[in-house]
C-alpha positions as a LaTeX table, in Angstrom:
\begin{tabular}{lrrr}
\hline
Residue & $x$ (\AA) & $y$ (\AA) & $z$ (\AA) \\
\hline
Thr1 & 6.71 & 1.56 & $-10.31$ \\
Ala2 & 2.88 & 1.36 & $-10.16$ \\
Glu3 & 2.73 & 0.61 & $-13.80$ \\
Glu4 & 5.27 & $-2.26$ & $-13.22$ \\
Leu5 & 3.32 & $-3.74$ & $-10.34$ \\
Ala6 & $-0.01$ & $-3.49$ & $-12.30$ \\
Arg7 & 1.51 & $-5.37$ & $-15.18$ \\
Val8 & 2.21 & $-8.37$ & $-13.03$ \\
Gly9 & $-1.21$ & $-8.43$ & $-11.29$ \\
Val10 & $-0.72$ & $-6.23$ & $-8.26$ \\
Glu11 & $-3.51$ & $-3.95$ & $-7.28$ \\
Val12 & $-2.11$ & $-0.47$ & $-6.73$ \\
Arg13 & $-4.39$ & 2.31 & $-5.42$ \\
Phe14 & $-3.75$ & 6.16 & $-5.12$ \\
Asp15 & $-5.54$ & 8.69 & $-3.01$ \\
Leu16 & $-7.89$ & 11.31 & $-4.46$ \\
Pro17 & $-6.36$ & 14.73 & $-4.48$ \\
His18 & $-8.28$ & 16.00 & $-1.47$ \\
Lys19 & $-7.64$ & 12.99 & 0.82 \\
Thr20 & $-4.35$ & 11.44 & 1.91 \\
Thr21 & $-3.88$ & 7.90 & 3.35 \\
His22 & $-0.34$ & 7.80 & 4.70 \\
Ala23 & $-0.47$ & 4.06 & 5.33 \\
Lys24 & 2.11 & 1.99 & 3.60 \\
Val25 & 1.16 & $-1.65$ & 3.80 \\
Val26 & 1.49 & $-4.84$ & 1.69 \\
Ile27 & $-0.70$ & $-7.71$ & 2.50 \\
Ile28 & 0.60 & $-10.98$ & 1.12 \\
Glu29 & $-1.49$ & $-14.11$ & 0.74 \\
Arg30 & $-3.81$ & $-12.91$ & 3.50 \\
Arg31 & $-1.21$ & $-13.93$ & 5.88 \\
Asp32 & 1.83 & $-11.62$ & 5.98 \\
Val33 & 1.74 & $-7.85$ & 6.57 \\
Phe34 & 4.58 & $-5.70$ & 5.36 \\
Gln35 & 4.00 & $-2.39$ & 7.24 \\
Gly36 & 6.52 & 0.52 & 7.09 \\
Asn37 & 6.98 & 4.29 & 7.04 \\
His38 & 8.77 & 4.39 & 3.80 \\
Asn39 & 7.60 & 5.10 & 0.20 \\
Phe40 & 8.10 & 2.26 & $-2.25$ \\
Thr41 & 10.73 & 4.16 & $-4.32$ \\
Lys42 & 14.17 & 3.26 & $-5.42$ \\
Ser43 & 15.73 & 6.01 & $-3.20$ \\
Ala44 & 13.73 & 5.04 & $-0.20$ \\
Phe45 & 15.13 & 1.54 & $-0.44$ \\
Met46 & 18.60 & 2.33 & $-1.46$ \\
Tyr47 & 19.56 & 5.62 & 0.25 \\
Asn48 & 17.09 & 6.45 & 3.11 \\
Asn49 & 17.08 & 5.07 & 6.67 \\
Glu50 & 13.70 & 3.41 & 6.88 \\
Leu51 & 11.90 & 0.89 & 9.21 \\
Ser52 & 9.48 & $-1.73$ & 8.15 \\
Leu53 & 8.11 & $-4.83$ & 9.77 \\
Leu54 & 7.15 & $-8.07$ & 7.97 \\
Ile55 & 4.60 & $-9.81$ & 10.37 \\
Asp56 & 3.27 & $-13.36$ & 9.99 \\
Ser57 & $-0.34$ & $-12.87$ & 11.27 \\
Pro58 & $-3.47$ & $-13.94$ & 9.48 \\
Ser59 & $-5.57$ & $-11.94$ & 12.06 \\
Leu60 & $-3.58$ & $-8.82$ & 11.56 \\
Ala61 & $-3.69$ & $-9.36$ & 7.74 \\
Ser62 & $-7.44$ & $-9.69$ & 7.92 \\
Lys63 & $-7.73$ & $-6.53$ & 9.90 \\
Ala64 & $-5.50$ & $-4.70$ & 7.37 \\
Leu65 & $-7.58$ & $-5.89$ & 4.63 \\
Asp66 & $-10.84$ & $-4.74$ & 6.17 \\
Tyr67 & $-9.12$ & $-1.32$ & 6.79 \\
Met68 & $-8.06$ & $-1.02$ & 3.16 \\
Glu69 & $-11.53$ & $-2.35$ & 1.90 \\
His70 & $-13.31$ & 0.30 & 4.06 \\
Ile71 & $-11.08$ & 3.14 & 2.44 \\
Lys72 & $-11.72$ & 1.61 & $-1.01$ \\
Ser73 & $-15.55$ & 1.44 & $-0.36$ \\
Glu74 & $-15.69$ & 5.12 & 0.55 \\
Lys75 & $-14.24$ & 5.81 & $-2.92$ \\
Lys76 & $-11.30$ & 7.69 & $-1.37$ \\
Thr77 & $-8.84$ & 6.11 & $-3.74$ \\
Arg78 & $-8.24$ & 5.66 & $-7.48$ \\
Thr79 & $-6.76$ & 2.81 & $-9.34$ \\
Arg80 & $-4.56$ & 4.58 & $-11.94$ \\
His81 & $-1.65$ & 6.75 & $-11.27$ \\
Gln82 & $-2.50$ & 10.33 & $-12.23$ \\
Pro83 & 0.13 & 12.89 & $-11.60$ \\
\hline
\end{tabular}
């Protein structure tokens, strides 16, 4: 999944082994925030009962981007999937 997203230009980041970010968020066009508790896997979308919200809020999108940039700047994530 990460490889497929990266091929079409989506930045996908993973935590380093010693630190876990449990946030699952997608920020779209700096306006929409897709926030949920599920993993982005086929089984999560097809078989699990999950809850997610799509929020149209440039203000919230800006705050979510700031948060993700903060994590990224602390080098707590990596850009390639490494099992």
